[in-house]
Tab-separated table of C-alpha atoms and ligand atoms in Angstrom:
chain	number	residue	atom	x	y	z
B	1	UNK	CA	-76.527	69.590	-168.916
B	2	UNK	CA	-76.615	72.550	-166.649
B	3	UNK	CA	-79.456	74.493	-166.786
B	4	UNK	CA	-80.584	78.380	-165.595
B	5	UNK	CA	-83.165	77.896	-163.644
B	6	UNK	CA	-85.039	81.345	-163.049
B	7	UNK	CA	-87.238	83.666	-160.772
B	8	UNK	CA	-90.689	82.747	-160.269
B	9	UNK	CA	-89.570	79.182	-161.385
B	10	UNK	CA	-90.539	76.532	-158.147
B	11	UNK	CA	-87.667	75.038	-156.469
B	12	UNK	CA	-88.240	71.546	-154.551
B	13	UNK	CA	-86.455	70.431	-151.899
B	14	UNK	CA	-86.474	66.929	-149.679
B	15	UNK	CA	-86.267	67.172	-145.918
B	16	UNK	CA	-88.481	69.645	-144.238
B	17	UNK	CA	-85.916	70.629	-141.776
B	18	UNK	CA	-84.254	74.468	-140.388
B	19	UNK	CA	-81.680	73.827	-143.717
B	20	UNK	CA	-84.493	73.377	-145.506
B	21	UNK	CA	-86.347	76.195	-144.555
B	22	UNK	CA	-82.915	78.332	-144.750
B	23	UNK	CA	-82.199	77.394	-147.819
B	24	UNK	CA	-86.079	78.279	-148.472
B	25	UNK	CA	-85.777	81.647	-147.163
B	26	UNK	CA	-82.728	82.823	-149.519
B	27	UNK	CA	-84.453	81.619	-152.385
B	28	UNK	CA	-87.531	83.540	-151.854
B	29	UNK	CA	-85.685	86.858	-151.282
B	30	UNK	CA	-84.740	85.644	-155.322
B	31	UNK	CA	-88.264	85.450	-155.942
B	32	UNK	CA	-88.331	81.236	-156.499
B	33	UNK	CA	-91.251	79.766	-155.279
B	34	UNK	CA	-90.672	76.745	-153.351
B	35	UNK	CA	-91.972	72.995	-153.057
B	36	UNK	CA	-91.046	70.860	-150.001
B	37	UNK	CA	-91.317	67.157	-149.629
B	38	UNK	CA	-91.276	65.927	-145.710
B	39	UNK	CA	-93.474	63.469	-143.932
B	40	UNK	CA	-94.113	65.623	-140.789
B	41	UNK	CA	-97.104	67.724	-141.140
B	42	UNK	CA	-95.709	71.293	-139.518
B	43	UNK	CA	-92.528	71.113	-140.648
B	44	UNK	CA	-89.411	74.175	-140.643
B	45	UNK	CA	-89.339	74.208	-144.088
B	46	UNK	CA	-92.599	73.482	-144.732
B	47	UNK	CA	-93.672	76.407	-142.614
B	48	UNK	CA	-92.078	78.754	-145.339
B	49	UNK	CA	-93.047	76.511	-148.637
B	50	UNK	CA	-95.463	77.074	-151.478
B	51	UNK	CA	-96.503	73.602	-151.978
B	52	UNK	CA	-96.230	70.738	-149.238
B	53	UNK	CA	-95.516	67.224	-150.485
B	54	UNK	CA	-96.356	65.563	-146.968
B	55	UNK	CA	-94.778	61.853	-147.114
B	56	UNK	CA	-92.419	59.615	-146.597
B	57	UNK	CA	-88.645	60.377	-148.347
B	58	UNK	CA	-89.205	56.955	-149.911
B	59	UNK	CA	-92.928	57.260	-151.471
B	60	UNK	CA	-92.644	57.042	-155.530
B	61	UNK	CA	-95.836	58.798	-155.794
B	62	UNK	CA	-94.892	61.372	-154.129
B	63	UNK	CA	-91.739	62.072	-155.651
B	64	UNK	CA	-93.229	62.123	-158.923
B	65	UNK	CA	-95.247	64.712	-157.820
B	66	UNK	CA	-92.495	66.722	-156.517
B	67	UNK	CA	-91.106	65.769	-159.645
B	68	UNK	CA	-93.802	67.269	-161.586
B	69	UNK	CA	-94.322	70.913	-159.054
B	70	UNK	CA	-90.528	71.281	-159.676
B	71	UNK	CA	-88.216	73.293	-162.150
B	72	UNK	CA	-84.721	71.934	-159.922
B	73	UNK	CA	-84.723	69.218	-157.132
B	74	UNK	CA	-82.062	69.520	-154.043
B	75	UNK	CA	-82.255	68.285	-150.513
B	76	UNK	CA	-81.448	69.378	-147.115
B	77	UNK	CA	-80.168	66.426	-145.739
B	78	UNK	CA	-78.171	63.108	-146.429
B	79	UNK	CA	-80.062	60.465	-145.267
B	80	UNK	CA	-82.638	60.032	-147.952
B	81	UNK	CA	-83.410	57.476	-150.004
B	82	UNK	CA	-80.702	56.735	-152.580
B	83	UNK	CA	-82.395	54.724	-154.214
B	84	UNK	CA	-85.940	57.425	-154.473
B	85	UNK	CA	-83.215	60.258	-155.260
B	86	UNK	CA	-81.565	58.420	-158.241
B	87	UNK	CA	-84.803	57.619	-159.887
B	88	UNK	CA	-86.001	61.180	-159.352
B	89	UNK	CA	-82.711	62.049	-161.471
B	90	UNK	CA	-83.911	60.399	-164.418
B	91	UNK	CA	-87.406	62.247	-163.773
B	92	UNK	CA	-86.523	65.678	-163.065
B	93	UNK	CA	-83.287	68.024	-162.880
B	94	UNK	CA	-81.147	67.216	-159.904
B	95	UNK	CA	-78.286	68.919	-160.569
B	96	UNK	CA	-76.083	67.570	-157.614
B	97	UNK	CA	-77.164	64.230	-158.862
B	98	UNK	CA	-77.705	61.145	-156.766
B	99	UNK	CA	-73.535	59.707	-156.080
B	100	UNK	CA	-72.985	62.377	-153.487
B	101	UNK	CA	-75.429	61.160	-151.099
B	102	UNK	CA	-74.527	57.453	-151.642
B	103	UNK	CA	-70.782	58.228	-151.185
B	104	UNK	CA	-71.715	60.177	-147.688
B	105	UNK	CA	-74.631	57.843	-146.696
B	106	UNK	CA	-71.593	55.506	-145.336
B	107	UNK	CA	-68.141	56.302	-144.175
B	108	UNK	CA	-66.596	53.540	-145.655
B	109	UNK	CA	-67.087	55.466	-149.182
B	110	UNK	CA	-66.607	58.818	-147.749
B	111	UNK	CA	-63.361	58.052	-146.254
B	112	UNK	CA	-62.590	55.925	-149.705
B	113	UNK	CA	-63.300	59.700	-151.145
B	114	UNK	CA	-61.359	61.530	-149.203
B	115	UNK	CA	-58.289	59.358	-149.413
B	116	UNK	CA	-58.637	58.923	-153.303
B	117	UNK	CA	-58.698	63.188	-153.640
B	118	UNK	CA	-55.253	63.267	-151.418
B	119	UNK	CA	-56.680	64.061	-148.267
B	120	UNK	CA	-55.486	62.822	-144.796
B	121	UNK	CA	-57.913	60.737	-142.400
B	122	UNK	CA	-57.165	58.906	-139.215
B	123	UNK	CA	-56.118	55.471	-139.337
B	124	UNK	CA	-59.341	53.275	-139.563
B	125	UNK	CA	-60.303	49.468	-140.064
B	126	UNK	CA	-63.537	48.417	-141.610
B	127	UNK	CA	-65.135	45.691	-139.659
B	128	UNK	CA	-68.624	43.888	-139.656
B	129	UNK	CA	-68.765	40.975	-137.271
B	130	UNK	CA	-67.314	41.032	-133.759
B	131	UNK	CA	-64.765	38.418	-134.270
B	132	UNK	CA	-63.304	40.637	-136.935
B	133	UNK	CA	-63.288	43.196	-134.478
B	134	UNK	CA	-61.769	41.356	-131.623
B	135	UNK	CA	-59.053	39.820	-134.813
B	136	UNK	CA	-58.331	43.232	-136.078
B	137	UNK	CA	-57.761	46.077	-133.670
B	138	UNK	CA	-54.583	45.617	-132.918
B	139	UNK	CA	-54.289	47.515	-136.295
B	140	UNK	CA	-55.278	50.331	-134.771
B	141	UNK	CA	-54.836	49.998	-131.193
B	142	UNK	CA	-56.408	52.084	-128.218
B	143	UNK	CA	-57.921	54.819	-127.726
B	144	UNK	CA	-60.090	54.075	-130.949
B	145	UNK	CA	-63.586	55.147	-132.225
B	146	UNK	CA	-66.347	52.561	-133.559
B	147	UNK	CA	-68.525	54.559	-135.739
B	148	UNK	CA	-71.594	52.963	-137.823
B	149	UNK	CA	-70.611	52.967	-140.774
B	150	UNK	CA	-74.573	54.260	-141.914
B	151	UNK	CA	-77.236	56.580	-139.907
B	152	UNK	CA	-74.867	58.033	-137.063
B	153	UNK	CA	-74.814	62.133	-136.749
B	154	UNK	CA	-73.960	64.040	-133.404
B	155	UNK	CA	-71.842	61.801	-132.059
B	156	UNK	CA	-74.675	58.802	-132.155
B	157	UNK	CA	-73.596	55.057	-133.142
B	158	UNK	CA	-70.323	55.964	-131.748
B	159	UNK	CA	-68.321	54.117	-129.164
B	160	UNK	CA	-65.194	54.956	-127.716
B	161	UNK	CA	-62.825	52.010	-127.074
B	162	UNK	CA	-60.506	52.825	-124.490
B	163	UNK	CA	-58.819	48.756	-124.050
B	164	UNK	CA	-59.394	45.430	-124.844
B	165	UNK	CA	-62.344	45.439	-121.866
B	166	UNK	CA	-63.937	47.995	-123.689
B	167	UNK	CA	-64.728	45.293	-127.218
B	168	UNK	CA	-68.028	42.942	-125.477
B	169	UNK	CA	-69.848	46.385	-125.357
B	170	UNK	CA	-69.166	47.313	-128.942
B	171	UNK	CA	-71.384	44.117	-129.741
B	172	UNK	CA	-74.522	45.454	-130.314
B	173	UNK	CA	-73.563	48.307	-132.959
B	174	UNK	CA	-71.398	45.639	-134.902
B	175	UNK	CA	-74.310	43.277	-134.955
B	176	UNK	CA	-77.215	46.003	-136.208
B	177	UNK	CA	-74.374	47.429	-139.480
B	178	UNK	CA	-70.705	47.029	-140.614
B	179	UNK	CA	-68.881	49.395	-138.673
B	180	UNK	CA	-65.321	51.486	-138.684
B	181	UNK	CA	-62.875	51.939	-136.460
B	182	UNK	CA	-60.844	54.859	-136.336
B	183	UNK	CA	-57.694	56.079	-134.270
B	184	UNK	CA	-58.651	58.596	-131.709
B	185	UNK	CA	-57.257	61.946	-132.918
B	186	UNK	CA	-55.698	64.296	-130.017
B	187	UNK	CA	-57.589	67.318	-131.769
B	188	UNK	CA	-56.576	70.569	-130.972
B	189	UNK	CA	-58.936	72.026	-132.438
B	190	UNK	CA	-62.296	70.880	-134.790
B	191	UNK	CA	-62.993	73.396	-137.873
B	192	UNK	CA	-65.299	73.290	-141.040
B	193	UNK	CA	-64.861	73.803	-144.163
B	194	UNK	CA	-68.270	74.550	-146.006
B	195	UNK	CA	-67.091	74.461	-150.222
B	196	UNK	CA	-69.597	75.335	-152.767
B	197	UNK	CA	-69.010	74.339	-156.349
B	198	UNK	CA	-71.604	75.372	-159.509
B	199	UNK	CA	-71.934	72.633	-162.498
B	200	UNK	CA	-69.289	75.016	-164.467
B	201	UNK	CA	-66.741	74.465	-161.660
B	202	UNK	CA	-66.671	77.943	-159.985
B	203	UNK	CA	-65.883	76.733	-156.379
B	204	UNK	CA	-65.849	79.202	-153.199
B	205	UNK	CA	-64.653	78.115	-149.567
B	206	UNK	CA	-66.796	79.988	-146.929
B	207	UNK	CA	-64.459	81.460	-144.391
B	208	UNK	CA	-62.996	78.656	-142.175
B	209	UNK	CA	-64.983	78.241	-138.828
B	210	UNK	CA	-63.477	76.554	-135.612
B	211	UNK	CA	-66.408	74.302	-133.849
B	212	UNK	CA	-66.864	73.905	-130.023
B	213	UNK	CA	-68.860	71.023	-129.274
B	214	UNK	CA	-70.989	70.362	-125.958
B	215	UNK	CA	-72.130	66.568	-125.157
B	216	UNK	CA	-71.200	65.934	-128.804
B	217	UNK	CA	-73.587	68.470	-130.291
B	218	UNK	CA	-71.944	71.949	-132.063
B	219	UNK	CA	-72.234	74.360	-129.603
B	220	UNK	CA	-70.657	77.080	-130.816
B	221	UNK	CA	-68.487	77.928	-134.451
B	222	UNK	CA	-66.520	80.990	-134.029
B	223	UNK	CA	-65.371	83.061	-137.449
B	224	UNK	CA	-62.672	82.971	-138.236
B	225	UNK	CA	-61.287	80.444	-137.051
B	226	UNK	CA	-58.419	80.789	-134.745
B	227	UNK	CA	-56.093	78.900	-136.329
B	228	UNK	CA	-52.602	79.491	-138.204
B	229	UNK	CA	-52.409	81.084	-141.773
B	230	UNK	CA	-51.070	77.374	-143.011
B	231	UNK	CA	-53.650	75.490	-141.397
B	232	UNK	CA	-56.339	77.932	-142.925
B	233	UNK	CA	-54.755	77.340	-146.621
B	234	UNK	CA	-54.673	73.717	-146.060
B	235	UNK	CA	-58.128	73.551	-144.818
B	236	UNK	CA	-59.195	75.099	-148.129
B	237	UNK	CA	-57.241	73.681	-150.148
B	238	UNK	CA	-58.037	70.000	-149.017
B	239	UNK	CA	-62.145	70.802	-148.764
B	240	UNK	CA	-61.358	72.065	-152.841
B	241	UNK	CA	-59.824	69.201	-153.575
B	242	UNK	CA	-62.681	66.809	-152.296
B	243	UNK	CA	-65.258	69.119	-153.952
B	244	UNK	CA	-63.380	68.859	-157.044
B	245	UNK	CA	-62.934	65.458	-156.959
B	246	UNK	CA	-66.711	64.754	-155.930
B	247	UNK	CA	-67.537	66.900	-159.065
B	248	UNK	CA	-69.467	69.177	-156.108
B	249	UNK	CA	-72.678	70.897	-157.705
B	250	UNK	CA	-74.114	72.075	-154.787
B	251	UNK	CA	-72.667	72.249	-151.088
B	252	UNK	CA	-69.886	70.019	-149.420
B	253	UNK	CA	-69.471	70.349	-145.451
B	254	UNK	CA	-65.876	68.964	-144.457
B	255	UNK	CA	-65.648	68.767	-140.826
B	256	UNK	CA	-61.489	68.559	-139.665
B	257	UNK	CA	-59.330	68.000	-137.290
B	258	UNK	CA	-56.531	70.530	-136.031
B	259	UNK	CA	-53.812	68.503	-134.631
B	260	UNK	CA	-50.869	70.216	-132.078
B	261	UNK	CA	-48.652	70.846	-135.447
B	262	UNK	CA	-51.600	72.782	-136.818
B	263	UNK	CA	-51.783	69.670	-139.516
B	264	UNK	CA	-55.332	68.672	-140.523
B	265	UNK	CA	-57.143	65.570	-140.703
B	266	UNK	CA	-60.168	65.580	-142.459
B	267	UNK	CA	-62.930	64.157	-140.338
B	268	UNK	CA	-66.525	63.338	-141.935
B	269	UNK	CA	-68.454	64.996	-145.087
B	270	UNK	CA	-72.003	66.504	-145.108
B	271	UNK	CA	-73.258	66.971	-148.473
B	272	UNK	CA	-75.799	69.967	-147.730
B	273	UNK	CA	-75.521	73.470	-145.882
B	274	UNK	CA	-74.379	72.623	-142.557
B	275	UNK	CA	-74.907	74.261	-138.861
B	276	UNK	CA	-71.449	75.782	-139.022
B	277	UNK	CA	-72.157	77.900	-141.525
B	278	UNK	CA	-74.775	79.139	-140.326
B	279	UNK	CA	-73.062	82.367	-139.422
B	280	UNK	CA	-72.874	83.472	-143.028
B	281	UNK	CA	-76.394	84.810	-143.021
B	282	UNK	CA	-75.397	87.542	-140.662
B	283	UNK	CA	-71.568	87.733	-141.533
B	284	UNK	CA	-70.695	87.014	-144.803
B	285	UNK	CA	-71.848	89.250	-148.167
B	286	UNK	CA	-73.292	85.877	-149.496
B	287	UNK	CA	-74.950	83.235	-146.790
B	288	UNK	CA	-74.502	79.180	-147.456
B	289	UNK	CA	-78.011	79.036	-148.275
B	290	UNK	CA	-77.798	81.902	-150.747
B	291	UNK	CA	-74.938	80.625	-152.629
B	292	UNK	CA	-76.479	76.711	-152.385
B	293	UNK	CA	-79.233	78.174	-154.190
B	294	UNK	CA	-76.940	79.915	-156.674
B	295	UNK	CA	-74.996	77.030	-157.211
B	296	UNK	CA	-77.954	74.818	-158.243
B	297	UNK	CA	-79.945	77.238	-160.123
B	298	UNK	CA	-76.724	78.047	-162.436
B	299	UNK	CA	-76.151	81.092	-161.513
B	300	UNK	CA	-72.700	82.224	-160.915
B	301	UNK	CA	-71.035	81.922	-157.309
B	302	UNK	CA	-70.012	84.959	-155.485
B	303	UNK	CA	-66.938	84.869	-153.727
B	304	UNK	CA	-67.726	85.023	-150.207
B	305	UNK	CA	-66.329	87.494	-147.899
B	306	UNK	CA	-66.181	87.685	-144.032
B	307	UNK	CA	-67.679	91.051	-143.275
B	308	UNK	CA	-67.229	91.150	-139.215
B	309	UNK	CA	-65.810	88.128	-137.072
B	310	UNK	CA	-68.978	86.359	-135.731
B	311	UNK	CA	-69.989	83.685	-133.068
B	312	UNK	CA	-73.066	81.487	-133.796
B	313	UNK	CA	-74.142	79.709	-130.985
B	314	UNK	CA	-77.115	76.813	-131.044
B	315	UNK	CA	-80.294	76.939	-129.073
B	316	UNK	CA	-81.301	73.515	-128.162
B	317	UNK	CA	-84.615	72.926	-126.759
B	318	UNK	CA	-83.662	73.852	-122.768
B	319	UNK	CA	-81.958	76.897	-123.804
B	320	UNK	CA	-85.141	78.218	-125.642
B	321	UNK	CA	-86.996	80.041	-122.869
B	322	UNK	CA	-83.506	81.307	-121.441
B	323	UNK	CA	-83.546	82.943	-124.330
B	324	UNK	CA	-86.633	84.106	-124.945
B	325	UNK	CA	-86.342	85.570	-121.744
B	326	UNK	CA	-83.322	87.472	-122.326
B	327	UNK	CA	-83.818	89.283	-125.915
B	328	UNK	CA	-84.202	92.533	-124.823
B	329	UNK	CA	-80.549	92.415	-123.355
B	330	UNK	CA	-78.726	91.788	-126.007
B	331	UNK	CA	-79.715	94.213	-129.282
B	332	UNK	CA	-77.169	92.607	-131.171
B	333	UNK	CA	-77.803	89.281	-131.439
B	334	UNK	CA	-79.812	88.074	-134.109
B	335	UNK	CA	-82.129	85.103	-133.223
B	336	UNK	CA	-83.036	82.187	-135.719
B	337	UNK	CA	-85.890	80.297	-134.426
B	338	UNK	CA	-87.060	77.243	-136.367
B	339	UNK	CA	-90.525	77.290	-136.027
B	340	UNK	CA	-89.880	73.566	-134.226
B	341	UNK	CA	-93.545	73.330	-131.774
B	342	UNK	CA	-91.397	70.801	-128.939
B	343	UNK	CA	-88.361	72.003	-127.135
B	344	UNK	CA	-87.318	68.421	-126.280
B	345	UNK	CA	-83.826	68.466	-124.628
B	346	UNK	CA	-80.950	68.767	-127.193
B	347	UNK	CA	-83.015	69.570	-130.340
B	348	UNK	CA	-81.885	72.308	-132.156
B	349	UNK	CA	-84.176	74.734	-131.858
B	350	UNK	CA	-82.732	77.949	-133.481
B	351	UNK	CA	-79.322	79.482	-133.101
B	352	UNK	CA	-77.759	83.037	-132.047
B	353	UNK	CA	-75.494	84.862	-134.521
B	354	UNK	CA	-73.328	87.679	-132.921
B	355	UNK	CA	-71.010	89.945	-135.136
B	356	UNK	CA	-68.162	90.824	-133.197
B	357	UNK	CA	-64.927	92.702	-132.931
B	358	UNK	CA	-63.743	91.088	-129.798
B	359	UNK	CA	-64.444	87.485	-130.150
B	360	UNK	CA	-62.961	86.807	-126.455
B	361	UNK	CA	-65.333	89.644	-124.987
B	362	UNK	CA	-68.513	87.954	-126.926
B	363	UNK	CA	-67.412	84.259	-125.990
B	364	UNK	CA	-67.791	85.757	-121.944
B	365	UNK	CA	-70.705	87.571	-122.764
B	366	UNK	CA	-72.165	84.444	-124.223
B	367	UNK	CA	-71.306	82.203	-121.070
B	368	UNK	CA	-72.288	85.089	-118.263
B	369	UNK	CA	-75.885	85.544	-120.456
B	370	UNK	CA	-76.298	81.739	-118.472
B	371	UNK	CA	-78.692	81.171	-121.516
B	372	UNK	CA	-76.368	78.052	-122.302
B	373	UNK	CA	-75.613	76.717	-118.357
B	374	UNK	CA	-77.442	73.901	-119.433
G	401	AMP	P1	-68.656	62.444	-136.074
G	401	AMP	O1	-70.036	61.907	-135.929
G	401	AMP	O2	-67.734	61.561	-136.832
G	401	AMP	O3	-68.653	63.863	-136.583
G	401	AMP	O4	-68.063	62.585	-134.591
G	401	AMP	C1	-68.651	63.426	-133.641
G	401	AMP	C2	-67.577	64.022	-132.762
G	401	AMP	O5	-66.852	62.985	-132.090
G	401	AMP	C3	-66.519	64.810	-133.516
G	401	AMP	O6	-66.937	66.120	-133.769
G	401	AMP	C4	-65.361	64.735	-132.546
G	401	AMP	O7	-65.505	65.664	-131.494
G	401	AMP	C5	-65.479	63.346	-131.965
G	401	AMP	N1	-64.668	62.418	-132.772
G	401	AMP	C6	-65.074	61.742	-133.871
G	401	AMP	N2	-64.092	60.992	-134.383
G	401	AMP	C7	-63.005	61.178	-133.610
G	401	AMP	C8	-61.651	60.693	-133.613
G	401	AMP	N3	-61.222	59.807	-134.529
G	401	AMP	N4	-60.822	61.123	-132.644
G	401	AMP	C9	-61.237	62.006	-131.696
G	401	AMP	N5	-62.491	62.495	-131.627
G	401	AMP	C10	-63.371	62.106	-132.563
């Protein structure tokens, strides 16, 4: 059963982190009051939160309680307990419900997904012991991928196999969790789809974004993407189709590849708000976070609209004082800062969001500002 949930009425969310706290900050401009459960003391979200749950993901106790502070449950990020979240459904209303997050915990059932809704991926083997491995990969050949199939984000529990000399090294990931092995995809281009559905099926695609990554980490997602019309409607359609098949309440990130024919491929799922839409805040009428918050409150969706081509750019931990440093230079940025206390090298920090009409002049501006030359 859908429900309205209302102003004033407390929303909870699990995961203390910058979606979190996002997502916190559009529902407050609604007037919801927010709950946040997180084990870290001075979290993001936390920071901006009504009432602090502070414990492990995992701790019944302390789901109940959220259970209890809350009118709607959602969550900020995938790796959760699935086992905490689906018991929480029978206690409270989780409206995106507890499947997503086991389908996208592992990408042996998120591929499964995205195959069964019609949508491409790269060719991939699943394999758990090395000897498979070793038996197998002729399947797929060289180059090749070996992701973990559980836990891996930014490019970690990843191994590029470039020959047969490369398979003694991929020991030690096989050994800790089953793994897959994917081709290696001669990307053009990476883009994301962000697709939010509401439980009556309404489903809007934010404007496509096209994602640079540094060291394996999004550096930058410019908006729109630059791309061909085709490839745009493809993108769309494909990241509907998933969402649709999912039965999306909620937010679905679909991360692609752009091949040299301007096909796509899709790449991996996130089922929350993810950094590449982060430009919405600035550039779209209705931000990710607005329109998660929309979707799983009942409300309906607005159809989102790119209001000025934008850049977002991230600001990990060693590009923090850069910054700091240089905001008097640059009017028009706007600067997210997470509230994070440690800068450590290559944590996101915050990010920049720069509405542009000249997204060649900004991308120069962006590299001369040397904010990012490290
Ligand atoms: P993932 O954790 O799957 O998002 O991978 C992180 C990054 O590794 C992607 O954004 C790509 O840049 C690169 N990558 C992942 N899978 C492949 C692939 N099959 N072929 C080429 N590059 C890949």
């Amino acid at each position: 059963m859908i429900r309205m949930i209302y102003p004033g009425q407390t929303i909870g969310i699990i995961g203390g982190g910058q979606l979190g706290r996002m997502m916190a900050l559009a529902a407050k401009e609604a007037g919801y009051k927010i709950a946040v459960l997180e084990p870290s003391i001075d979290s993001p979200c936390g920071q901006v939160a009504d009432i602090r749950i502070v414990a492990p993901y995992d701790d019944e106790a302390a789901l109940e309680e959220l259970a209890e502070v809350s009118n709607v449950i959602t969550y900020e990020f995938e790796n959760i307990d699935y086992e905490g979240l689906k018991r929480l459904t029978e206690i409270a209303y989780v409206p995106q419900g507890a499947e997503l997050v086991r389908i996208t915990q592992n990408r042996v059932t998120e591929k499964e997904a995205i195959v069964n809704a019609g949508c491409p991926v790269a060719p991939y083997i699943v394999v758990n012991t090395y000897e498979k491995l070793v038996e197998q990969i002729d399947k797929i050949g060289y180059p090749s991928i070996l992701k973990t199939a559980r836990g891996g984000y930014d490019g970690k529990g990843q191994l590029k196999l470039n020959s047969i000399e490369d398979l003694p090294s991929a020991k030690s990931l096989i050994e800790h969790s089953e793994c897959v092995v994917e081709s290696f995809v001669p990307f053009k281009k990476e883009i994301s789809v962000i697709v939010q559905r509401n439980g009556h099926g309404e489903t809007y695609c934010l404007p496509v974004g096209e994602n640079i990554h540094v060291h394996h980490i999004l550096h930058e997602t410019i908006v729109p993407a630059r791309i061909s019309n085709e490839t745009l409607i493809a993108a769309e359609e494909a990241a509907s189709k998933i969402a649709d098949y999912l039965q999306l309440i909620g937010t679905l990130a679909v991360e692609m590849f752009v091949l040299e024919d301007g096909e796509i491929m899709i790449n991996e799922l996130a089922p929350r708000p993810h950094n590449s839409g982060h430009y919405s805040i600035e550039a779209c009428n209705i931000s990710q976070f607005g329109q998660h918050i929309r979707a799983v409150c009942g409300w309906p969706l607005r159809k989102p609209k790119l209001m000025q081509p934008s850049i977002m750019v991230n600001l990990l931990g060693q590009h923090v004082v850069p910054l700091t440093n240089s905001i008097s230079k640059f009017p028009n940025w706007s600067v997210h800062l997470y509230g994070k206390t440690e800068a450590k090298v290559n944590r996101k920090m915050g990010h920049v969001t720069i509405l542009t009409n000249n997204v060649e002049e900004t991308l120069d501006e962006i590299e001369k500002s040397g904010i990012w030359s490290e």
